[in-house]
mmCIF file of C-alpha atoms and ligand atoms in Angstrom:
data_model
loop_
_atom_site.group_PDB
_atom_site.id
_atom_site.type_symbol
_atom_site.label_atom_id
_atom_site.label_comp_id
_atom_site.label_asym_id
_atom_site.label_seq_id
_atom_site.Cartn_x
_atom_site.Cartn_y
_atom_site.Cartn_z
ATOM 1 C CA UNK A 1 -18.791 -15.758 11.773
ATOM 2 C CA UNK A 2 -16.436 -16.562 8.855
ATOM 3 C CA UNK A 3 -12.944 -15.345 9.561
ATOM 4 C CA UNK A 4 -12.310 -11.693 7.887
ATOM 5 C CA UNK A 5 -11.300 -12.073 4.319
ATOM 6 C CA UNK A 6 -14.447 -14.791 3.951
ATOM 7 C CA UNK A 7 -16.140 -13.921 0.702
ATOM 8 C CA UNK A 8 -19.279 -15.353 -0.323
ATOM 9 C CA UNK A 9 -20.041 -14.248 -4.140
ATOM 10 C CA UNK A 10 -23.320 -12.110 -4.833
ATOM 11 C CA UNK A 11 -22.685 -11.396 -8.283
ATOM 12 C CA UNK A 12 -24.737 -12.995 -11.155
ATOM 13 C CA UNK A 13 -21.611 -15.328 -11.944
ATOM 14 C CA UNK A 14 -22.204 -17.883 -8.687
ATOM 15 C CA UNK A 15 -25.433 -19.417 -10.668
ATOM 16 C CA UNK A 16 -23.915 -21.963 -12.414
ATOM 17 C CA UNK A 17 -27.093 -23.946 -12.590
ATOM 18 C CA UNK A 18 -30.800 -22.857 -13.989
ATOM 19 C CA UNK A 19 -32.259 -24.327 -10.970
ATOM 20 C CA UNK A 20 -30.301 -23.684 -8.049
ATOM 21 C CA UNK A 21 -27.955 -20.976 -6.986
ATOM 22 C CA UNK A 22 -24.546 -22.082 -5.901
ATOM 23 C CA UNK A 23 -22.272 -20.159 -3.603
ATOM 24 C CA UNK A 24 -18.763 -19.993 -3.907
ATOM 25 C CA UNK A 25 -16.902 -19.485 -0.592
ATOM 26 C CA UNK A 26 -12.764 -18.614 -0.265
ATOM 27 C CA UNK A 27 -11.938 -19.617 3.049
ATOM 28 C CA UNK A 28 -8.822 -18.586 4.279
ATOM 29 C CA UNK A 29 -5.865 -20.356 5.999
ATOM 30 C CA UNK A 30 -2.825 -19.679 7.003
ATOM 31 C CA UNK A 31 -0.862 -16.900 5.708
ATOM 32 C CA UNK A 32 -2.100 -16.701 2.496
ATOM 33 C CA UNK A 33 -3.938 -20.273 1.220
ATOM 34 C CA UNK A 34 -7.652 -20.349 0.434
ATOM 35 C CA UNK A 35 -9.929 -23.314 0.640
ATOM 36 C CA UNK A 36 -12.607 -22.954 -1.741
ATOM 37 C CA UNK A 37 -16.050 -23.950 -0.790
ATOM 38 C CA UNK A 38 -19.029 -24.207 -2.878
ATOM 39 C CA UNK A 39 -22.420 -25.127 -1.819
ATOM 40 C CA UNK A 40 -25.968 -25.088 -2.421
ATOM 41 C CA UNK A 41 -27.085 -23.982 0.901
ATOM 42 C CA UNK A 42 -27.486 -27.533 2.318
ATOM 43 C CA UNK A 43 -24.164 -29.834 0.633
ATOM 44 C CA UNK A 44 -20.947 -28.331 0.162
ATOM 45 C CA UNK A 45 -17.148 -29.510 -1.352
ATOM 46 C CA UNK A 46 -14.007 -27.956 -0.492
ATOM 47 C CA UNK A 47 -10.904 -28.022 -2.277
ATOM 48 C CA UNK A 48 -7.630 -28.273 -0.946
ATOM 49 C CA UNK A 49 -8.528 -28.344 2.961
ATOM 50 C CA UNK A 50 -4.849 -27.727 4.105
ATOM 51 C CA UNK A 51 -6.332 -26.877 7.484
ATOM 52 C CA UNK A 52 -9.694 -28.316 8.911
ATOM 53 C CA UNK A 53 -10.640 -25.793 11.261
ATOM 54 C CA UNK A 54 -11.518 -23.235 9.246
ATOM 55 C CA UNK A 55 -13.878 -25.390 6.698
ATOM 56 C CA UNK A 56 -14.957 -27.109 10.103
ATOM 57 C CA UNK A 57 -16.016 -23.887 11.200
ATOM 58 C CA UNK A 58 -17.655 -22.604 7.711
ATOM 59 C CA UNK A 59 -19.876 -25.643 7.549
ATOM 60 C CA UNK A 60 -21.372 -25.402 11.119
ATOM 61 C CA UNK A 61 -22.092 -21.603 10.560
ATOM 62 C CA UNK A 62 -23.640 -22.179 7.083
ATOM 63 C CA UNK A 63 -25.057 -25.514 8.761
ATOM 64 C CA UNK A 64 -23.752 -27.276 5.464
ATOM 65 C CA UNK A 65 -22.871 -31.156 4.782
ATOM 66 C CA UNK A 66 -19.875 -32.042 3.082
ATOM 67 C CA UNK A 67 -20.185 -33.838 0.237
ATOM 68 C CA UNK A 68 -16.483 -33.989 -0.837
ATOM 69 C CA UNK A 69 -13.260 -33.061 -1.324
ATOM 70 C CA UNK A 70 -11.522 -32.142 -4.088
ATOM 71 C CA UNK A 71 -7.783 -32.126 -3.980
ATOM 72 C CA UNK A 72 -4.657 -31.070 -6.609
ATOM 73 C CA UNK A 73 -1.493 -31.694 -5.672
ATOM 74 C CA UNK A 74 -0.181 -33.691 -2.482
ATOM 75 C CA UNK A 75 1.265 -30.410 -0.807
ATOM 76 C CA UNK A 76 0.885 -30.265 2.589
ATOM 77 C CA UNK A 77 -1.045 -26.839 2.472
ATOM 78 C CA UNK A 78 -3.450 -28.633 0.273
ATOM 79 C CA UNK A 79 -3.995 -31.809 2.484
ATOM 80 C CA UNK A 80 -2.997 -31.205 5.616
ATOM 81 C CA UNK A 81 -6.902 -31.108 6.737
ATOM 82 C CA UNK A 82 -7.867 -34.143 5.072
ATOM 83 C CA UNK A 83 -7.965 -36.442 7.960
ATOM 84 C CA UNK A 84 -9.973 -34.508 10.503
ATOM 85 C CA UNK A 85 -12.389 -33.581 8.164
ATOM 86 C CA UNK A 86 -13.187 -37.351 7.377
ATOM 87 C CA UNK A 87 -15.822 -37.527 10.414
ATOM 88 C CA UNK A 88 -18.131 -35.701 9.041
ATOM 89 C CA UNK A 89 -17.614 -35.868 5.316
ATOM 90 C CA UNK A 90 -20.371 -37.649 3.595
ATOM 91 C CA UNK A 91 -18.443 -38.883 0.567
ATOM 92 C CA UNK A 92 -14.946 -39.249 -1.279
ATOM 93 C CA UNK A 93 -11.928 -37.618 -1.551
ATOM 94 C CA UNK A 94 -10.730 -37.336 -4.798
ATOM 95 C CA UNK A 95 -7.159 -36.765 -6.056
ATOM 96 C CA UNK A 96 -4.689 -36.884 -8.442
ATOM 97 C CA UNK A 97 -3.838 -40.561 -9.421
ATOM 98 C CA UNK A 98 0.048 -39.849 -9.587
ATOM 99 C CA UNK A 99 0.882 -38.370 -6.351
ATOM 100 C CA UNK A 100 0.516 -39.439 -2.312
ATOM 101 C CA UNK A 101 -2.287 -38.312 -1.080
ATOM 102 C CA UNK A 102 -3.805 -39.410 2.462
ATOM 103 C CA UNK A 103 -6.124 -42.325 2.023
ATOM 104 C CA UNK A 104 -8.564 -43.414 1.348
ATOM 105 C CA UNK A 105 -8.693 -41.451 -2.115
ATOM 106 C CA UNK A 106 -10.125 -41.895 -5.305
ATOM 107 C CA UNK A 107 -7.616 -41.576 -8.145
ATOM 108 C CA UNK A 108 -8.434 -39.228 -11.001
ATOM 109 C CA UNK A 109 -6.210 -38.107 -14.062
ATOM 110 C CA UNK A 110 -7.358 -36.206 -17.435
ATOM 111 C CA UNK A 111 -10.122 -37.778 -19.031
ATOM 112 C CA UNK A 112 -12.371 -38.579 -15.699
ATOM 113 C CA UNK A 113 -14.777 -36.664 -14.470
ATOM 114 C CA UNK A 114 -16.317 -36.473 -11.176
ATOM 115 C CA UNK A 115 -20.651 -35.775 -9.849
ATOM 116 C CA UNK A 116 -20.132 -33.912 -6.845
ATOM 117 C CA UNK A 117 -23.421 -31.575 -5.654
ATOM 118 C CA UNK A 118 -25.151 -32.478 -9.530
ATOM 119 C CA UNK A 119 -22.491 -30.823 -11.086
ATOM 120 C CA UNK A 120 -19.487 -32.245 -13.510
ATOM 121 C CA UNK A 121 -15.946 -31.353 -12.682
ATOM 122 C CA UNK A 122 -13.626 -32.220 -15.644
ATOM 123 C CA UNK A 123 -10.428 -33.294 -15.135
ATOM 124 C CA UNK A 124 -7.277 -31.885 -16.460
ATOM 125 C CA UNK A 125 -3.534 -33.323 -15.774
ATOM 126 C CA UNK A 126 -1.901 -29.625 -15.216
ATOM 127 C CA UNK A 127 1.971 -30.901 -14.327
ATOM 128 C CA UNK A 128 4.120 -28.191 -13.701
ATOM 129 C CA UNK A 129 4.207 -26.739 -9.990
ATOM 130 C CA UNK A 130 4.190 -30.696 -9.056
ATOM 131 C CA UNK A 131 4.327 -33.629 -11.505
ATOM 132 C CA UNK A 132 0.770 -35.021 -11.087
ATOM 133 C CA UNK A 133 -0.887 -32.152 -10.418
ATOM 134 C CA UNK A 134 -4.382 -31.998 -11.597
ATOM 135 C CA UNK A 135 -7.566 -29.134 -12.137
ATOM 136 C CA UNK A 136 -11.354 -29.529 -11.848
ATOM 137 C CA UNK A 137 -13.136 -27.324 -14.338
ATOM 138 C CA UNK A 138 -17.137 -27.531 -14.109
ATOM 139 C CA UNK A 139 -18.658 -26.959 -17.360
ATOM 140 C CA UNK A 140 -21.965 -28.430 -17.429
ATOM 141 C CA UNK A 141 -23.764 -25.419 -17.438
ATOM 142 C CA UNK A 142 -24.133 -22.652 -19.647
ATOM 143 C CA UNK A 143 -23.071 -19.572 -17.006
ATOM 144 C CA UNK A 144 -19.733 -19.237 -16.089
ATOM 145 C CA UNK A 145 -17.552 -21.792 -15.436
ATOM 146 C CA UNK A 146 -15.638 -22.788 -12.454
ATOM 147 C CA UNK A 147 -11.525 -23.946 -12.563
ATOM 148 C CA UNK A 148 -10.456 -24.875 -9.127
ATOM 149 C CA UNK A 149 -6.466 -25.034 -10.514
ATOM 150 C CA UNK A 150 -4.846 -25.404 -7.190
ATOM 151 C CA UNK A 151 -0.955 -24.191 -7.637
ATOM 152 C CA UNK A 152 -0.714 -24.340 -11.366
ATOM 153 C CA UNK A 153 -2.095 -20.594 -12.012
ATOM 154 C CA UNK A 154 -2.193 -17.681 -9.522
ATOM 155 C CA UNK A 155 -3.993 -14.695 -10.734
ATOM 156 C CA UNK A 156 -0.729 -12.515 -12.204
ATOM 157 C CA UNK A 157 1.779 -15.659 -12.044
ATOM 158 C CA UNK A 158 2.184 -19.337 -12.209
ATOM 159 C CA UNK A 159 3.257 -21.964 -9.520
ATOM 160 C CA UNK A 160 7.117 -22.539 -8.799
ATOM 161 C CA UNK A 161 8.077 -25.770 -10.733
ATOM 162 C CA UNK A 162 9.259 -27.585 -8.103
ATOM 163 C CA UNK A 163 8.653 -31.370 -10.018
ATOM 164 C CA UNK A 164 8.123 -30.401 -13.588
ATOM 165 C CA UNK A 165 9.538 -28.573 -16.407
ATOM 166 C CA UNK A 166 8.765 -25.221 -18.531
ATOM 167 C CA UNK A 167 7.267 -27.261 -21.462
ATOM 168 C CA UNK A 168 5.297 -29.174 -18.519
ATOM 169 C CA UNK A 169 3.925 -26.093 -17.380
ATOM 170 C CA UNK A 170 3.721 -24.059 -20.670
ATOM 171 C CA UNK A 171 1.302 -27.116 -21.866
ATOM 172 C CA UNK A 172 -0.945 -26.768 -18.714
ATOM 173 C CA UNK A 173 -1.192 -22.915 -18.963
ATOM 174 C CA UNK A 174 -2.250 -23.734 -22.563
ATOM 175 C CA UNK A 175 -5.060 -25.522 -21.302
ATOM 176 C CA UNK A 176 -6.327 -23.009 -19.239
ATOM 177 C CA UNK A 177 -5.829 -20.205 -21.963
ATOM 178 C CA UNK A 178 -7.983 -22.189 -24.301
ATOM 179 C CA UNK A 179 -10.927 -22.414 -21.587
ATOM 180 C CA UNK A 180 -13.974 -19.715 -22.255
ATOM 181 C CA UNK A 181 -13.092 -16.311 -20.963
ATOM 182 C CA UNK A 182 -15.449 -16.320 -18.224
ATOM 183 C CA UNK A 183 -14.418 -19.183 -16.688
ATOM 184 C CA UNK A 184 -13.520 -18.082 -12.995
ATOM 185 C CA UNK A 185 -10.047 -19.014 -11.617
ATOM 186 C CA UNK A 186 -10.278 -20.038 -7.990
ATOM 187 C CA UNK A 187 -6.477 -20.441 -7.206
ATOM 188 C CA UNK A 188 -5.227 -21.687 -3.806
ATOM 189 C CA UNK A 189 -2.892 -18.653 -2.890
ATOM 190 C CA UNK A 190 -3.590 -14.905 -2.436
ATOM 191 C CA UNK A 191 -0.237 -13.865 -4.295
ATOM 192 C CA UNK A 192 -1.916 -11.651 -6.750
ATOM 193 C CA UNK A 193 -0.191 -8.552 -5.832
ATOM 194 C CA UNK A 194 3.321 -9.352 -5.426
ATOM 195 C CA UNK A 195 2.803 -11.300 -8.776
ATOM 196 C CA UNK A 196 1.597 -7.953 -9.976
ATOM 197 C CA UNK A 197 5.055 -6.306 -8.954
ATOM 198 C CA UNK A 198 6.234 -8.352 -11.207
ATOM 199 C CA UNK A 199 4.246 -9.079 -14.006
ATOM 200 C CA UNK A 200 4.653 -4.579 -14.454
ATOM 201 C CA UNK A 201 8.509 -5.827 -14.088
ATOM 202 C CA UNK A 202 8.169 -7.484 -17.178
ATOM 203 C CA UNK A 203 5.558 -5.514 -19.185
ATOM 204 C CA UNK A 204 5.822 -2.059 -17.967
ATOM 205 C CA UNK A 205 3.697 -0.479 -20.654
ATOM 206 C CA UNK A 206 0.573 -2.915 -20.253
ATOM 207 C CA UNK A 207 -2.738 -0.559 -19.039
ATOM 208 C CA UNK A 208 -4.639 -3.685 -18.675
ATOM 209 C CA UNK A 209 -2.062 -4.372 -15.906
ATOM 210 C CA UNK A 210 -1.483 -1.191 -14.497
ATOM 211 C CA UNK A 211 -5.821 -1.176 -13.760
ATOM 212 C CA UNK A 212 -5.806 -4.451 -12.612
ATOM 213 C CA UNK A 213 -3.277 -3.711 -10.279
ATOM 214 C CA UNK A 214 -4.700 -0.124 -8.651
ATOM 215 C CA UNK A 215 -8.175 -2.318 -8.268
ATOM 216 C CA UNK A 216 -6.118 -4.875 -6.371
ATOM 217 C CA UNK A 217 -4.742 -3.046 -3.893
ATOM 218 C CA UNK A 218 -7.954 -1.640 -3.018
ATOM 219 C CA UNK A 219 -9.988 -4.546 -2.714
ATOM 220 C CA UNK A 220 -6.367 -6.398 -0.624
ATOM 221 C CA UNK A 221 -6.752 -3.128 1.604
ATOM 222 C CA UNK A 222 -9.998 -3.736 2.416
ATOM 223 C CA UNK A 223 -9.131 -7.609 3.791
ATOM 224 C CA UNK A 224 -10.780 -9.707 0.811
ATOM 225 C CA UNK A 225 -9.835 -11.514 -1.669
ATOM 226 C CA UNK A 226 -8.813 -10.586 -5.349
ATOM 227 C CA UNK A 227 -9.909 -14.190 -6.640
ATOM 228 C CA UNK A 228 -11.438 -15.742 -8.218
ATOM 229 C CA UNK A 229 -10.054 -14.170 -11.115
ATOM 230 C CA UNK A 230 -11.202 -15.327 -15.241
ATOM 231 C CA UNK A 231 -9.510 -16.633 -17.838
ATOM 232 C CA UNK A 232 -10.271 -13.635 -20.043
ATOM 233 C CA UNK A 233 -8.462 -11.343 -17.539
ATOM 234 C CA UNK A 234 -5.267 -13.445 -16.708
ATOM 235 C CA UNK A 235 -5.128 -13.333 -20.779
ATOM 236 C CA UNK A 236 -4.516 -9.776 -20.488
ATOM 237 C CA UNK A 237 -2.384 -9.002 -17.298
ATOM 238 C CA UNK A 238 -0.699 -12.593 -16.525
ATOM 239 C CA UNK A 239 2.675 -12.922 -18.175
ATOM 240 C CA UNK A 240 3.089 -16.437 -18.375
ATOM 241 C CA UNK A 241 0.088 -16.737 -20.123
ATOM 242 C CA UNK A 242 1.598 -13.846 -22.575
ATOM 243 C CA UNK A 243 4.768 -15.862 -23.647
ATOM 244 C CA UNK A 244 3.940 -14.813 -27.430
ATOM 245 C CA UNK A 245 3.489 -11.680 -27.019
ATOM 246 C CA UNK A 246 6.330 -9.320 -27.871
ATOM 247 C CA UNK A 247 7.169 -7.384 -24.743
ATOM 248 C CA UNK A 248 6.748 -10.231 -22.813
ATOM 249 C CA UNK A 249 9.233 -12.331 -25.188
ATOM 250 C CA UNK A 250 11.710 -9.166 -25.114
ATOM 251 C CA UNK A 251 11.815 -9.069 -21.470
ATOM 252 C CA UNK A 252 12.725 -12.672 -21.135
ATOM 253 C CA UNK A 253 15.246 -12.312 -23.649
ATOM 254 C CA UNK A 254 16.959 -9.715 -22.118
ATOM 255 C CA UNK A 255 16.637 -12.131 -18.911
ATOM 256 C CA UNK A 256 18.148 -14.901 -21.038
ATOM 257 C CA UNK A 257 15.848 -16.752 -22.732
ATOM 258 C CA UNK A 258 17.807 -18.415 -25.442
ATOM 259 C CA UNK A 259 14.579 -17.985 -28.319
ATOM 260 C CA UNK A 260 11.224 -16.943 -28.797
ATOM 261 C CA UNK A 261 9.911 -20.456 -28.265
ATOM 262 C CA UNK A 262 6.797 -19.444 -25.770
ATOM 263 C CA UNK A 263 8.706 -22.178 -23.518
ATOM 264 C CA UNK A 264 11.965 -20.456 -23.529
ATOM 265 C CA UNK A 265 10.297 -17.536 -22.392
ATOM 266 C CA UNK A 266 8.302 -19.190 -19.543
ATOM 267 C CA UNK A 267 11.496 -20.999 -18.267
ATOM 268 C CA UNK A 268 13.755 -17.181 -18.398
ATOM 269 C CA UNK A 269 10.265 -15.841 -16.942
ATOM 270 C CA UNK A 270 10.279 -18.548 -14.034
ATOM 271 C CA UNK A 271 13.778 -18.040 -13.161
ATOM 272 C CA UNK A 272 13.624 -14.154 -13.148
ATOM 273 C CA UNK A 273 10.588 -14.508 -10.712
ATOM 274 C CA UNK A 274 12.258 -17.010 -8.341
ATOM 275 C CA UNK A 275 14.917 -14.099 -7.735
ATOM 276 C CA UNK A 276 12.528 -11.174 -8.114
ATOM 277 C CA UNK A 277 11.693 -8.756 -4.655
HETATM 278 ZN ZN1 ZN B 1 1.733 -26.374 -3.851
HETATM 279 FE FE1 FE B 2 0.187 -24.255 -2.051
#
């Protein structure tokens, strides 16, 4: 059985190819991590495997090969599982170029793209929550895309910026709020609603948000998972992909944000956050 929490997604969204159905698996891991898993019924990936056991697990219940591994940053939730998963994985590990990650690994920055399971993954350099952090978005089909974005947006927030700066990470939110509006947003953390709490801190008066939030809780009571989330969505709830809008700039000017710049805001809107409870 997959642990509780395990979703596998029935809705119309997981075919991403005319000719075979993929499946799109969060796994989860430790307190509040997911390793994503997508597979075709017979070869799988998983991104971010900060654990082994529970994609070791996954694959001999769904009696899946792994194919590869996709990684985003060199945190140890996000590679700790590496190793022990190398017996049985049939191919590479990819990562970002710029930061340590265990090898063997095969470097990738903006620009590359990657074949894993007949589909493209894009890459995008997405510095921010670390300073090579990188995103796979698979766009070679014509139904909804997929953005595996690791640490760099949570559905409702953003990653801490613990190597870069705001106008590092207000450049690789910009990238994601310029992907299609159906692209879904499989992020490694289940922080949605605490990110919630505060995202109604900052915009009080957004519906959107206030909706979003109510569904949340229900599906979080009942033990799954509120991801993946869309672009189209975290357009209309997340505030630090709102920086231009005017009650989001007001509230961070009232935290301190010295203009309107939409990087002044994201830096007052960090810091507010890293305090908030
Ligand atoms: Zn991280
Ligand atoms: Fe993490």
């Amino acid at each position: 059985m997959l642990r509780p929490g395990a979703v596998c997604s029935q809705d119309p969204n997981s075919r991403i190819d005319s000719s075979r159905v993929m499946n799109l698996v969060a796994l989860p891991a430790f307190s509040d991590n997911y390793i994503w898993l997508l597979h075709d019924g017979v070869n799988a990936l998983v991104v971010d495997p900060g654990d082994a056991a529970p994609v070791h697990a996954a694959l001999d219940q769904l009696g899946l090969a792994l194919s590869a591994i996709l990684v985003t940053h060199h945190h140890a939730d996000h590679v700790g599982g590496i190793d022990a998963l190398r017996s049985r994985l049939q191919g590479p590990v990819y990562g970002p170029a710029r930061e340590t990650i265990p090898l063997p690994c095969v470097p990738l920055t903006e620009g590359q793209d990657v074949d894993v399971l007949g589909l493209r993954f894009q890459v995008l350099d997405v510095p921010g929550h670390t300073a090579g952090h990188i995103a796979y978005m698979q766009t070679d089909v014509a139904t909804a895309p997929l953005l595996f974005c690791g640490d760099t947006l949570f559905s409702g927030g953003c990653g801490r910026l613990f190597e870069g700066t705001p106008a590092q990470m207000s450049a690789s939110l910009a990238k994601f709020a310029a992907l299609p509006a159906d692209t879904r947003v499989c992020c490694t953390h289940e922080y949605t609603l605490s990110n919630l709490r505060f995202a109604k801190a900052v915009e009080p008066g957004n519906a959107d948000l206030e909706a979003y939030d109510a569904r949340c809780l229900v599906v979080r009571a009942a033990g799954a998972p509120t991801l993946p989330s869309s672009i189209g969505l975290e357009l209309q709830i997340n505030p630090f992909l709102r920086c231009g809008v005017p009650e989001v700039v007001a509230a961070a000017r009232a935290q301190g944000a010295g203009t309107d710049d939409a990087v002044s805001v994201l830096a007052a809107l960090r810091s507010w956050k890293n305090g908030f409870r």
